[in-house]
Structures are given as structure tokens and as C-alpha cells.
């Protein structure tokens, strides 16, 4: 278990009371703004001193109010990537990168400077000052600076939230590389479903200072209950598959546990395992296998749950092979088709409805 | 140097020495107090703030008299320093420097405190998560970023020290060659018939020094700001 957190803290008008454990890999703290995500991360970093609680990282206690233990932030060896990069303006990019490394010089093994510079594509920036960098470049430097301080754990507090869509798409592949190659557990704060679906192995959903759901990313993200807390619009499920063929008409064919599916060209090699997030509102249900239809992806499914929300919609949870899918349809359709738990049906997904930012490499 | 009489010349040199000493010696304390007031919370913070600013509000004569009571040879601190270390303030140029430092301290602390408050605490937090202790954070992040503010504070303090009159004359009197600073000398020359000529020359020197200090600080501050922003 790489991180155990149990903290209680009372802010004016807000109470935080969370407990969870995070395994290796990327654990996403997910929830709306104001749900307490940043406070949890600050408690782990030592920037917030909780009223009561315990934080243990890789077997070492950082806070234990019961035992009157408090380790100062600079003795925790926890890399923190802030939303606004927080680079030191009076130092060059190289000096920023080496800042934490100098304090951790006796800290044993860690990634090599050149390796991190390669990983994040920082070589052309080394002699520049932070003021001359773009938002995306700044955030890459900030990630490199954190990794180079030889942390036992990385915290990322909405590292992409301050960036526009294009910059986000530029950084996400770097984050996937960090996840896959740096070998450091990451606690990742986000309120973006597509980021969490792409990066996280474990998801913890926070709401009003409490843990609402915790578990494997695929399960939590396709759970209608946690979907509701994420805001119904962004609901979707994550399915995994392996790339079979890149077709000449611009499509990539994937084999999933239940069927072959087609996606817009995916930038990964044949044989690569990828994760695809399918939004619930892009899934159409049919009781018989549809014929003469333009949609390319038809997955045989079984209904495992139907959840009525407010308004005219229902959220249907489906099992398709080993994967879970979510479909958002009207209550009228559900009644007309006589959908119920256990009903066999087909999920229809248009290839072009899958957005590129919802496709990522599997960690 | 026959443009100035030897007596007037020694007043100019003494004033520069007193002001430089007062500024340089009080600067580290000024940075420390400014940092404490800007960043720490501790009991008695408002009392410290009030004490620092007191010389700004009190009549200078009162400050000078309080200094005499405290740091005079009969005073509790002055007597102790005299006996233990042979340091005497009363009626010496060191006393003039002490008076100047005390009077200039609020201006210095204010300027530095403002520049510390302008530093994003988030940068200091980031440095801490990267392994820097509080002292290292200050030395490697806060201090380099507040250098322009420190410079401004020092120049302000120097200018104030050059002009200090009331507390100085009350505390260390007006002894030519020992405690007669520029303002005291101007005052003294104005008291004797035919002294206006020398007094006017000293006024010109005083204006020139003040202008030079101001210009130097502008140039240096602009250079530092350029270096800090890295553009």
C-alpha cells in the first residue's frame, strides 16, 4: 500500500473527513470544486496541518496526531505539481529543475537528470527563464522539477486546469509517460472525467469533504451513483482494448472483450493496450442486432442496473464481456423497450463520437 | 577643498559615515523584523509593529531623550554596554548613528515588508515541498525576490539618516567633529552672523547627496527587476 490517508479538519463552514488507501499507480482524487480535494493533497504534503489524522506514505508515517508526530514539508520527500506551476522566476529552467535535486542529493536512487529532460522534452528550454515559457512548457518543467527531487510520492493538483484544450492535449501524453516510466505513485487531483479516465488506475470520489466512492477506475467511473456526483453530463465508462489494425481509411480496429470496435485513428502501435472512454450519451440501445445502420460499433450487452435520475433520462449500466458501459437514454425509451436488469441488448456507438482526448494508453 | 570650511567639510563626511553605518548595521535586523511582520504569526506581533513604528509618530526630541535615558552612560543599556564591552553611545558619533538608525528603521521595515508581502507564498511552499528548510527557502527564494525592496528600504533609510536632526541633537548634542552632522551644522551656521553662506553650501551638498542616492536606487532597482523577471 503506497499511501494511507485518514484526516479530519474543520475549516470555517466546511468539514473535511476522509480516509482512503491508494495503491501504486495513479490514484485520482475526483470531485467537484470545493469537495476538499486540494485540502487532502495539502495534508499529505504538509501544507495543511489537520486537526486529527494519520498519513503514511510507503510505510513511513508523515503525520500521526495520535502519536504527536508531525513531519515538516521539506522532510517528507513528496513531489508536488501545483495547478499554476509555481516555477521560481529568478532561476533558469535548468536551475528550477535542479532545485529539489540539490536538497535530495543524499536521497539515494532517483531518475537521472538527462532522462527526465528527455521524458518531458525539456532540452530546448533549459537555458530559458520561466517568464518566457508558455503555460504548457511551464507545467512540464514543474513536473520535471518534482520528479527530480527524488520523491517517494507525486502529488498533482489539477496540473492541467489552468491550460487551454490544445495545451492539455500536449501535456497528457507526457503525464502518461511519467506514469509508465518514472515508477512513482501519483495522487492526481482532477475534476475532469476524461483526464481521470485516461490516467487513473484507482479513483476516489470526494463530495463535500467525504469519500463517496473508491475503487478501480473502470468500476468507479461506470458506477451510476458516483456518476451522479460527477455531474450527469460528463458520465461515461472506460473500456479497454488492444489495437489490431490501422486501416487505410483512417480508422483503427480494436479488439475488446466482447467485439471488434472501430475508432478514429489512434496514435499507438499495433498490439498496444489502450483505454477508451465512451460517454453515456453517445450510446444507443437496441433489443435486436441492428441491420442497415451507419454506426460501426455494435456490442452485445446485458443490463446490470438502471438508475432513474431527475428529469426524463435514465442511466443504464451494461456489461459487455469483461467491460462495463453506460448508456443514457430517455425513461420513455426504457419503458417502451421494457428494459430491466438482465435484459440482453446491443449497444450502438458511432465511431466519430469518440473524442481523441478520451483515448489513452493503458498504464 | 576650500569651497567648504574644514568644519563644514567634516560635518559632511561625518554625516555620510553616520548614515552609512546606521543603514548597513540596521539592515539585517530590518529584513528580519520585516519578514517576521509579513510572514509569521506570534503573540505580541502588534506590539512589535507598534514599537517599530513609534519613532515615526513620536516627536524626534522625545525619541532622542528616550535614547539618552536608555543608552546614556547612566542608562540601563548604555551603562551595561560601557562596562562590559567599552561601547559608548552618548555624545559620540556612534550615538548619532544609533539615533539615525532608530529614526530610519520604520521606513526601512515598511519598504522591505511590502516587498516580502508581494512574494507569492505559493513559491515558498513549492520550495518547501522540494526539500528546502525555512532558512533555505528564505535564502534561495524569498531573499533574491525581495532584493529591490531591500534596496529601496536601504536608500530610504540612508536618506532619512542624512536628514535626522531632532533625535540626534537631543541624544548626542552638536559637537563639531564628533556629533555635528550635516543638519546640525546647517542649524549651527544659521545661528552665527555671516554663517548663511556656508549653510547654503551645505544645503546644496545635502540636496546633491539625496538626488544621487535616489538616482542610484532607481537604476539599480530597474536592473534587478529586469534580472528577476528574466526577460
Coordinates of C-alpha atoms in Angstrom, one line a residue:
Chain A
X1 CA 0.0 0.0 0.0
X2 CA 1.8 3.1 -1.1
X3 CA -0.3 5.8 0.7
X4 CA -2.7 5.7 3.6
X5 CA -4.7 8.8 4.4
X6 CA -7.1 9.4 7.3
X7 CA -7.6 13.1 8.1
X8 CA -10.2 15.3 9.8
X9 CA -10.0 19.0 9.6
X10 CA -12.6 21.8 10.3
X11 CA -12.5 24.8 8.1
X12 CA -14.9 27.7 8.6
X13 CA -18.1 26.5 7.0
X14 CA -16.5 23.2 5.8
X15 CA -15.6 19.9 7.4
X16 CA -13.1 17.5 5.9
X17 CA -13.3 13.9 7.0
X18 CA -11.7 11.4 4.6
X19 CA -10.0 8.1 4.8
X20 CA -8.6 6.0 1.9
X21 CA -5.7 4.0 0.8
X22 CA -4.0 4.4 -2.5
X23 CA -2.1 1.5 -4.2
X24 CA 0.8 2.0 -6.6
X25 CA 0.0 3.7 -9.9
X26 CA -2.2 6.7 -10.4
X27 CA -4.9 7.4 -7.8
X28 CA -7.3 10.1 -8.9
X29 CA -9.0 12.3 -6.3
X30 CA -12.1 13.2 -8.2
X31 CA -14.9 15.6 -7.4
X32 CA -16.4 19.0 -8.0
X33 CA -14.6 22.1 -6.9
X34 CA -15.0 22.7 -3.2
X35 CA -15.2 18.9 -2.4
X36 CA -11.9 19.0 -0.5
X37 CA -9.5 17.5 -3.0
X38 CA -6.8 20.1 -2.6
X39 CA -7.1 20.0 1.2
X40 CA -6.4 16.3 1.2
X41 CA -3.3 16.8 -1.0
X42 CA -2.1 19.6 1.1
X43 CA -2.4 17.4 4.2
X44 CA -0.3 14.8 2.5
X45 CA 2.3 17.4 1.5
X46 CA 2.4 19.0 4.9
X47 CA 1.0 22.4 3.8
X48 CA -2.1 21.7 5.9
X49 CA -1.9 20.6 9.4
X50 CA -5.0 18.5 10.1
X51 CA -6.9 18.7 13.4
X52 CA -6.6 14.9 13.6
X53 CA -5.5 12.1 11.5
X54 CA -2.7 10.0 10.0
X55 CA -0.8 10.0 6.7
X56 CA 1.5 7.1 5.9
X57 CA 3.5 7.1 2.7
X58 CA 5.3 3.9 1.7
X59 CA 5.3 2.6 5.2
X60 CA 6.6 5.8 6.8
X61 CA 4.3 8.0 8.9
X62 CA 4.3 11.6 8.0
X63 CA 1.5 12.8 10.3
X64 CA 0.0 11.0 13.2
X65 CA -1.8 13.3 15.5
X66 CA -2.4 10.4 17.9
X67 CA 1.3 9.9 18.4
X68 CA 2.0 13.7 18.2
X69 CA 4.0 13.1 15.0
X70 CA 4.4 15.9 12.5
X71 CA 7.0 15.9 9.8
X72 CA 7.7 19.3 8.2
X73 CA 7.0 19.6 4.4
X74 CA 10.7 19.8 3.5
X75 CA 11.4 16.4 5.2
X76 CA 8.6 14.5 3.5
X77 CA 10.1 13.9 0.1
X78 CA 6.9 14.4 -1.7
X79 CA 6.9 16.0 -5.1
X80 CA 4.1 18.5 -5.6
X81 CA 3.0 19.7 -9.0
X82 CA 0.7 22.7 -8.5
X83 CA -2.0 24.0 -10.7
X84 CA -0.1 27.1 -11.5
X85 CA 3.4 25.5 -12.0
X86 CA 5.0 27.8 -9.3
X87 CA 8.4 28.0 -11.0
X88 CA 11.0 30.3 -9.4
X89 CA 11.0 33.3 -11.7
X90 CA 14.6 34.3 -10.8
X91 CA 16.1 31.0 -11.8
X92 CA 16.5 29.5 -15.3
X93 CA 14.7 26.3 -16.3
X94 CA 17.8 24.2 -15.5
X95 CA 18.2 25.8 -12.1
X96 CA 14.5 25.2 -11.4
X97 CA 14.9 21.5 -12.4
X98 CA 17.9 21.1 -10.2
X99 CA 16.5 23.0 -7.2
X100 CA 14.9 20.0 -5.4
X101 CA 17.6 17.6 -6.6
X102 CA 20.2 19.6 -4.6
X103 CA 18.3 19.1 -1.4
X104 CA 17.8 15.4 -2.2
X105 CA 21.4 14.7 -3.2
X106 CA 21.8 12.2 -0.4
X107 CA 18.4 10.6 -1.0
X108 CA 19.7 7.6 -2.9
X109 CA 18.4 6.5 -6.3
X110 CA 16.3 8.6 -8.5
X111 CA 15.8 9.3 -12.1
X112 CA 18.7 10.8 -14.0
X113 CA 18.6 14.5 -15.0
X114 CA 19.1 13.7 -18.7
X115 CA 16.4 11.0 -18.6
X116 CA 13.8 13.4 -17.1
X117 CA 14.8 16.1 -19.6
X118 CA 14.2 13.6 -22.4
X119 CA 11.0 12.2 -20.9
X120 CA 9.4 15.7 -20.8
X121 CA 11.0 17.2 -23.9
X122 CA 12.8 19.9 -21.9
X123 CA 16.1 20.1 -23.7
X124 CA 15.3 23.2 -25.8
X125 CA 14.1 25.1 -22.7
X126 CA 17.0 24.6 -20.3
X127 CA 18.6 28.0 -20.5
X128 CA 15.3 30.0 -20.6
X129 CA 13.6 31.8 -17.8
X130 CA 10.1 30.8 -16.7
X131 CA 8.7 34.2 -17.8
X132 CA 9.4 33.3 -21.4
X133 CA 7.7 29.9 -21.4
X134 CA 4.2 29.0 -22.5
X135 CA 1.7 27.6 -19.9
X136 CA 2.2 24.1 -21.2
X137 CA 6.0 24.3 -21.1
X138 CA 5.9 25.7 -17.6
X139 CA 3.8 22.8 -16.4
X140 CA 6.2 20.3 -18.0
X141 CA 9.1 22.0 -16.2
X142 CA 7.2 21.9 -12.9
X143 CA 6.6 18.1 -13.4
X144 CA 10.3 17.6 -14.1
X145 CA 11.3 19.6 -11.1
X146 CA 9.1 17.5 -8.8
X147 CA 10.3 14.2 -10.2
X148 CA 13.9 15.2 -9.9
X149 CA 13.6 15.9 -6.2
X150 CA 13.6 12.1 -5.8
X151 CA 10.1 11.9 -4.2
X152 CA 8.5 8.8 -2.8
X153 CA 5.2 10.1 -4.0
X154 CA 4.0 12.6 -6.5
X155 CA 1.1 14.9 -5.9
X156 CA -0.6 16.6 -8.9
X157 CA -3.2 19.2 -8.1
X158 CA -5.2 19.8 -11.3
X159 CA -2.0 20.3 -13.3
X160 CA -3.9 20.8 -16.5
X161 CA -6.8 23.0 -15.2
X162 CA -5.0 26.3 -16.0
X163 CA -4.3 25.3 -19.6
X164 CA -6.4 25.5 -22.7
X165 CA -7.6 22.5 -24.6
X166 CA -4.7 22.4 -27.0
X167 CA -2.1 22.6 -24.2
X168 CA -3.9 19.9 -22.3
X169 CA -3.7 17.6 -25.2
X170 CA 0.0 18.4 -25.4
X171 CA 0.7 17.5 -21.8
X172 CA -1.4 14.4 -21.3
X173 CA 0.9 12.1 -23.3
X174 CA 3.8 13.3 -21.1
X175 CA 1.8 12.5 -18.0
X176 CA 1.2 9.0 -19.3
X177 CA 4.9 8.6 -19.9
X178 CA 5.6 9.8 -16.3
X179 CA 3.1 7.3 -15.0
X180 CA 4.5 4.4 -17.1
X181 CA 8.2 5.2 -16.8
X182 CA 9.0 7.1 -13.6
X183 CA 7.7 4.4 -11.3
X184 CA 6.5 6.8 -8.7
X185 CA 3.0 6.5 -7.2
X186 CA 0.9 9.5 -8.1
X187 CA -2.0 11.1 -6.3
X188 CA -3.8 13.1 -9.0
X189 CA -6.5 15.7 -8.3
X190 CA -8.9 16.5 -11.1
X191 CA -12.5 17.3 -11.8
X192 CA -12.2 16.3 -15.5
X193 CA -13.6 12.8 -16.2
X194 CA -11.6 12.4 -19.4
X195 CA -8.3 13.1 -17.6
X196 CA -9.1 10.7 -14.8
X197 CA -10.3 8.0 -17.2
X198 CA -7.1 8.3 -19.2
X199 CA -4.6 8.3 -16.3
X200 CA -6.0 6.8 -13.2
X201 CA -5.8 3.2 -12.1
X202 CA -7.7 3.9 -8.9
X203 CA -10.4 6.6 -8.4
X204 CA -11.6 8.2 -5.2
X205 CA -14.7 10.3 -5.5
X206 CA -14.9 13.1 -2.9
X207 CA -18.1 15.1 -2.2
X208 CA -18.4 17.8 0.5
X209 CA -15.3 16.7 2.3
X210 CA -16.2 13.0 2.4
X211 CA -15.2 9.9 0.4
X212 CA -18.2 8.9 -1.7
X213 CA -16.7 6.0 -3.7
X214 CA -13.3 4.4 -4.0
X215 CA -12.1 1.6 -6.2
X216 CA -10.6 0.7 -9.6
X217 CA -11.1 3.4 -12.2
X218 CA -13.2 1.3 -14.6
X219 CA -15.6 0.4 -11.8
X220 CA -16.0 3.8 -10.2
X221 CA -16.3 5.7 -13.4
X222 CA -19.1 3.5 -14.7
X223 CA -20.9 3.4 -11.4
X224 CA -24.1 5.4 -11.8
X225 CA -24.0 6.6 -8.2
X226 CA -20.6 8.2 -8.5
X227 CA -21.5 9.4 -12.0
X228 CA -24.2 11.5 -10.4
X229 CA -21.8 13.2 -8.1
X230 CA -19.6 14.0 -11.1
X231 CA -22.4 15.8 -12.8
X232 CA -24.6 13.8 -15.1
X233 CA -23.3 15.4 -18.4
X234 CA -19.8 14.1 -18.2
X235 CA -20.8 10.5 -17.4
X236 CA -19.1 7.7 -19.3
X237 CA -17.5 4.3 -18.9
X238 CA -14.0 3.2 -19.7
X239 CA -13.4 0.1 -21.8
X240 CA -10.0 -1.4 -22.7
X241 CA -8.9 -3.0 -25.8
X242 CA -5.9 -4.0 -28.0
X243 CA -5.1 -2.4 -31.3
X244 CA -5.5 -4.9 -34.2
X245 CA -5.2 -3.0 -37.4
X246 CA -4.7 0.6 -38.6
X247 CA -7.0 0.7 -41.7
X248 CA -6.2 2.9 -44.7
X249 CA -9.5 4.8 -44.4
X250 CA -8.3 6.5 -41.2
X251 CA -9.8 4.0 -38.7
X252 CA -8.2 1.9 -36.1
X253 CA -9.7 -1.5 -35.3
X254 CA -9.6 -2.6 -31.7
X255 CA -10.5 -6.0 -30.1
X256 CA -12.3 -5.7 -26.8
X257 CA -13.5 -8.5 -24.6
X258 CA -16.8 -8.7 -26.5
X259 CA -16.4 -7.4 -30.0
X260 CA -14.3 -5.6 -32.6
X261 CA -14.7 -1.9 -32.5
X262 CA -13.6 0.9 -34.8
X263 CA -12.2 4.3 -33.6
X264 CA -10.8 7.3 -35.3
X265 CA -7.1 6.7 -36.0
X266 CA -5.3 6.1 -32.6
X267 CA -1.7 7.2 -32.3
X268 CA -0.3 4.0 -30.9
X269 CA 1.3 0.9 -32.3
X270 CA -0.5 -2.3 -33.3
X271 CA -0.7 -4.5 -30.2
X272 CA -0.8 -1.6 -27.7
X273 CA -3.4 -1.8 -24.9
X274 CA -5.5 1.4 -24.8
X275 CA -8.3 2.8 -22.7
X276 CA -11.3 4.4 -24.4
X277 CA -13.9 6.4 -22.5
X278 CA -17.3 6.2 -24.1
X279 CA -19.7 8.9 -22.9
X280 CA -23.1 7.6 -21.8
X281 CA -25.0 10.0 -24.1
X282 CA -23.2 8.6 -27.2
X283 CA -24.5 5.0 -26.6
X284 CA -27.8 3.9 -28.2
X285 CA -29.5 0.7 -27.1
X286 CA -31.3 -1.8 -29.4
X287 CA -33.1 -5.0 -28.4
X288 CA -32.2 -6.8 -31.7
X289 CA -29.0 -6.6 -33.5
X290 CA -29.5 -3.6 -35.8
X291 CA -29.0 -4.1 -39.6
X292 CA -28.5 -1.4 -42.2
X293 CA -27.2 1.2 -39.8
X294 CA -24.3 3.6 -40.3
X295 CA -22.8 3.1 -36.8
X296 CA -19.8 0.7 -36.9
X297 CA -19.7 -0.5 -33.3
X298 CA -22.3 -2.9 -32.1
X299 CA -21.6 -4.5 -28.8
X300 CA -23.7 -7.3 -27.3
X301 CA -24.6 -6.4 -23.7
X302 CA -26.6 -7.3 -20.7
X303 CA -28.2 -4.7 -18.5
X304 CA -26.9 -4.8 -14.9
X305 CA -28.6 -1.7 -13.5
X306 CA -31.0 1.1 -14.4
X307 CA -30.9 4.3 -12.4
X308 CA -33.6 6.9 -12.7
X309 CA -32.4 10.5 -12.2
X310 CA -34.3 13.7 -12.0
X311 CA -35.8 14.7 -15.4
X312 CA -36.7 12.5 -18.3
X313 CA -33.4 10.5 -18.5
X314 CA -32.2 7.2 -17.1
X315 CA -28.7 5.8 -16.9
X316 CA -28.4 2.2 -17.9
X317 CA -25.4 0.2 -16.8
X318 CA -24.4 -2.6 -19.1
X319 CA -22.0 -5.5 -19.1
X320 CA -20.3 -6.3 -22.3
X321 CA -17.8 -9.1 -22.0
X322 CA -15.4 -8.0 -19.3
X323 CA -16.2 -4.3 -19.8
X324 CA -18.8 -2.0 -18.4
X325 CA -20.7 0.5 -20.5
X326 CA -23.0 3.3 -19.5
X327 CA -25.9 4.4 -21.7
X328 CA -28.0 7.5 -21.1
X329 CA -31.5 7.2 -22.7
X330 CA -34.9 8.6 -22.0
X331 CA -37.2 7.0 -19.5
X332 CA -39.8 6.7 -22.2
X333 CA -37.5 4.5 -24.3
X334 CA -36.6 2.4 -21.4
X335 CA -40.3 1.7 -20.7
X336 CA -41.3 1.2 -24.3
X337 CA -38.4 -1.3 -24.7
X338 CA -39.3 -3.0 -21.4
X339 CA -35.6 -2.7 -20.2
X340 CA -34.9 -4.3 -16.9
X341 CA -32.0 -5.8 -15.1
X342 CA -30.8 -8.9 -17.0
X343 CA -32.3 -7.8 -20.4
X344 CA -30.0 -8.7 -23.3
X345 CA -29.5 -5.9 -25.8
X346 CA -27.0 -4.3 -28.1
X347 CA -25.1 -1.1 -27.5
X348 CA -24.5 1.0 -30.6
X349 CA -21.7 3.6 -30.7
X350 CA -20.8 5.9 -33.6
X351 CA -17.1 5.8 -34.3
X352 CA -16.9 9.5 -34.8
X353 CA -18.5 10.3 -31.4
X354 CA -15.3 9.1 -29.6
X355 CA -13.2 12.2 -28.9
X356 CA -9.4 11.9 -29.3
X357 CA -8.8 13.1 -25.7
X358 CA -10.8 10.2 -24.4
X359 CA -8.4 7.7 -25.9
X360 CA -5.2 7.0 -23.9
X361 CA -2.6 4.4 -23.4
X362 CA -3.2 1.8 -20.7
X363 CA -0.9 2.1 -17.7
Chain B
X1 CA 38.7 71.7 -0.6
X2 CA 38.5 75.4 0.2
X3 CA 35.0 75.6 -1.3
X4 CA 33.9 74.3 2.2
X5 CA 35.4 75.3 5.5
X6 CA 37.1 72.4 7.3
X7 CA 34.4 72.4 9.9
X8 CA 31.6 72.2 7.3
X9 CA 33.6 69.5 5.4
X10 CA 33.9 67.4 8.5
X11 CA 30.2 67.6 9.0
X12 CA 29.6 66.3 5.5
X13 CA 32.0 63.4 6.0
X14 CA 30.6 62.6 9.4
X15 CA 27.0 62.6 8.1
X16 CA 27.9 60.1 5.3
X17 CA 29.7 57.9 7.8
X18 CA 26.8 58.1 10.3
X19 CA 24.2 57.4 7.7
X20 CA 26.1 54.5 6.0
X21 CA 26.8 52.9 9.4
X22 CA 23.2 53.3 10.6
X23 CA 21.9 51.8 7.3
X24 CA 24.2 48.9 7.0
X25 CA 24.1 47.8 10.6
X26 CA 20.3 48.0 10.9
X27 CA 19.7 46.3 7.5
X28 CA 19.9 42.7 8.7
X29 CA 17.6 43.4 11.6
X30 CA 15.3 45.3 9.3
X31 CA 15.0 42.3 7.0
X32 CA 14.4 40.0 9.9
X33 CA 11.7 42.2 11.5
X34 CA 10.0 42.8 8.1
X35 CA 9.9 39.1 7.5
X36 CA 8.5 38.4 10.9
X37 CA 5.8 41.0 10.5
X38 CA 5.0 39.9 7.0
X39 CA 5.0 36.1 7.3
X40 CA 4.9 34.9 10.9
X41 CA 2.1 34.9 13.4
X42 CA 3.2 35.1 17.0
X43 CA 1.8 36.7 20.2
X44 CA 2.8 40.3 20.6
X45 CA 3.1 40.9 16.8
X46 CA 1.1 44.1 17.1
X47 CA 3.3 45.3 19.9
X48 CA 6.4 44.8 17.8
X49 CA 4.7 46.5 14.9
X50 CA 3.9 49.5 17.2
X51 CA 7.4 49.7 18.6
X52 CA 8.9 49.7 15.2
X53 CA 6.7 52.5 14.0
X54 CA 6.9 54.5 17.2
X55 CA 9.8 56.8 16.1
X56 CA 7.7 57.8 13.1
X57 CA 5.0 59.2 15.2
X58 CA 6.8 60.4 18.4
X59 CA 8.3 63.9 18.3
X60 CA 12.0 63.3 17.4
X61 CA 13.1 65.1 20.6
X62 CA 11.1 62.6 22.6
X63 CA 12.9 59.7 20.8
X64 CA 16.2 61.4 21.4
X65 CA 15.5 61.8 25.1
X66 CA 14.4 58.2 25.5
X67 CA 17.6 57.1 23.8
X68 CA 19.6 59.2 26.2
X69 CA 17.7 57.7 29.2
X70 CA 18.3 54.2 27.8
X71 CA 21.7 54.3 26.1
X72 CA 23.3 57.1 28.1
X73 CA 26.2 56.1 30.4
X74 CA 23.8 56.3 33.3
X75 CA 21.1 54.4 31.4
X76 CA 20.4 50.7 31.9
X77 CA 21.6 49.5 28.5
X78 CA 24.2 52.2 27.9
X79 CA 25.8 51.6 31.3
X80 CA 26.0 47.8 30.7
X81 CA 27.5 48.2 27.2
X82 CA 30.1 50.7 28.6
X83 CA 31.2 48.3 31.4
X84 CA 31.1 45.0 29.5
X85 CA 32.4 46.0 26.1
X86 CA 33.5 49.6 26.3
X87 CA 30.8 50.7 23.8
X88 CA 29.7 54.2 24.5
X89 CA 26.9 56.0 22.6
X90 CA 26.4 59.2 24.5
X91 CA 28.0 62.2 22.8
X92 CA 29.8 60.1 20.3
X93 CA 29.4 59.6 16.5
X94 CA 28.2 56.1 17.3
X95 CA 25.3 57.6 19.2
X96 CA 24.4 59.7 16.2
X97 CA 24.4 56.5 14.1
X98 CA 22.2 54.8 16.7
X99 CA 19.7 57.7 16.7
X100 CA 19.7 57.8 12.8
X101 CA 19.1 54.1 12.7
X102 CA 16.2 54.2 15.1
X103 CA 14.6 57.1 13.3
X104 CA 15.1 55.4 9.9
X105 CA 14.0 51.9 11.0
X106 CA 10.3 52.3 10.3
X107 CA 10.8 53.4 6.8
X108 CA 13.2 50.6 6.1
X109 CA 11.0 47.9 7.6
X110 CA 8.0 49.2 5.8
X111 CA 9.6 49.1 2.3
X112 CA 11.0 45.6 2.9
X113 CA 7.8 44.3 4.4
X114 CA 5.8 45.4 1.4
X115 CA 8.2 43.6 -1.0
X116 CA 8.0 40.4 1.1
X117 CA 4.2 40.5 1.1
X118 CA 4.4 40.8 -2.7
X119 CA 6.2 37.4 -2.9
X120 CA 3.7 34.6 -3.7
X121 CA 3.7 32.3 -0.6
X122 CA 3.0 29.6 -3.1
X123 CA 6.6 29.8 -4.3
X124 CA 7.8 29.4 -0.8
X125 CA 5.5 26.4 -0.3
X126 CA 6.8 24.9 -3.6
X127 CA 10.4 25.3 -2.3
X128 CA 9.5 23.5 0.9
X129 CA 8.0 20.6 -0.9
X130 CA 11.2 20.4 -2.9
X131 CA 13.2 19.8 0.4
X132 CA 14.2 23.4 1.4
X133 CA 14.0 24.2 5.1
X134 CA 12.6 27.6 6.2
X135 CA 16.1 29.1 6.2
X136 CA 16.9 27.8 2.8
X137 CA 13.6 28.9 1.4
X138 CA 14.3 32.4 2.6
X139 CA 17.9 32.4 1.3
X140 CA 17.1 30.9 -2.2
X141 CA 13.6 32.1 -2.9
X142 CA 12.4 35.0 -0.8
X143 CA 15.7 36.9 -0.5
X144 CA 16.5 37.1 -4.2
X145 CA 13.0 38.2 -5.0
X146 CA 12.9 41.0 -2.4
X147 CA 16.3 42.5 -3.3
X148 CA 14.7 45.5 -5.0
X149 CA 12.6 46.1 -1.9
X150 CA 15.7 45.8 0.4
X151 CA 17.5 48.3 -1.8
X152 CA 14.6 50.7 -1.6
X153 CA 14.4 50.3 2.1
X154 CA 18.1 50.9 2.5
X155 CA 18.1 54.0 0.3
X156 CA 15.1 55.4 2.2
X157 CA 16.8 54.8 5.5
X158 CA 20.0 56.4 4.3
X159 CA 18.2 59.5 3.1
X160 CA 16.3 59.7 6.4
X161 CA 19.5 59.2 8.4
X162 CA 21.2 62.0 6.4
X163 CA 18.4 64.4 7.4
X164 CA 17.9 63.2 11.0
X165 CA 18.2 66.2 13.3
X166 CA 15.9 66.3 16.4
X167 CA 16.7 62.9 18.0
X168 CA 20.4 63.3 17.2
X169 CA 20.9 66.7 18.7
X170 CA 18.9 65.6 21.8
X171 CA 20.8 62.4 22.3
X172 CA 24.4 63.3 21.3
X173 CA 24.3 67.1 21.2
X174 CA 26.1 69.1 18.5
X175 CA 29.8 68.7 18.9
X176 CA 31.8 69.7 15.8
X177 CA 34.0 66.8 14.5
X178 CA 32.2 64.3 16.7
X179 CA 28.5 64.5 16.5
X180 CA 27.9 67.6 14.3
X181 CA 26.1 66.0 11.3
X182 CA 25.0 68.0 8.2
X183 CA 21.7 69.2 9.5
X184 CA 23.2 70.1 12.9
X185 CA 25.9 72.0 11.1
X186 CA 23.4 73.9 8.9
X187 CA 21.5 74.8 12.1
X188 CA 24.7 75.9 13.9
X189 CA 25.9 78.1 10.9
X190 CA 22.5 79.7 10.8
X191 CA 22.9 80.7 14.5
X192 CA 26.0 82.8 13.9
X193 CA 26.2 86.1 12.0
X194 CA 27.7 85.6 8.5
X195 CA 27.1 81.9 8.6
X196 CA 24.4 81.8 5.9
X197 CA 27.0 81.3 3.0
X198 CA 28.3 78.1 4.5
X199 CA 24.8 77.0 5.4
X200 CA 23.6 77.4 1.8
X201 CA 26.6 75.4 0.5
X202 CA 25.7 72.6 3.0
X203 CA 22.1 72.7 1.8
X204 CA 23.4 72.2 -1.8
X205 CA 25.5 69.3 -0.7
X206 CA 22.5 67.8 1.1
X207 CA 20.3 68.1 -2.0
X208 CA 23.0 66.6 -4.2
X209 CA 23.5 63.6 -1.9
X210 CA 19.8 62.9 -1.7
X211 CA 19.4 63.2 -5.5
X212 CA 22.4 60.9 -6.1
X213 CA 21.1 58.3 -3.8
X214 CA 17.6 58.4 -5.4
X215 CA 19.0 58.1 -8.9
X216 CA 21.4 55.2 -8.0
X217 CA 18.5 53.3 -6.4
X218 CA 16.3 53.8 -9.5
X219 CA 19.0 52.5 -11.8
X220 CA 19.8 49.5 -9.6
X221 CA 16.1 48.7 -8.9
X222 CA 15.4 48.7 -12.6
X223 CA 18.3 46.4 -13.3
X224 CA 17.3 44.0 -10.6
X225 CA 13.7 43.9 -11.7
X226 CA 14.9 43.0 -15.2
X227 CA 17.1 40.2 -13.9
X228 CA 14.3 38.9 -11.7
X229 CA 11.6 38.8 -14.4
X230 CA 14.2 37.2 -16.7
X231 CA 13.1 38.9 -19.9

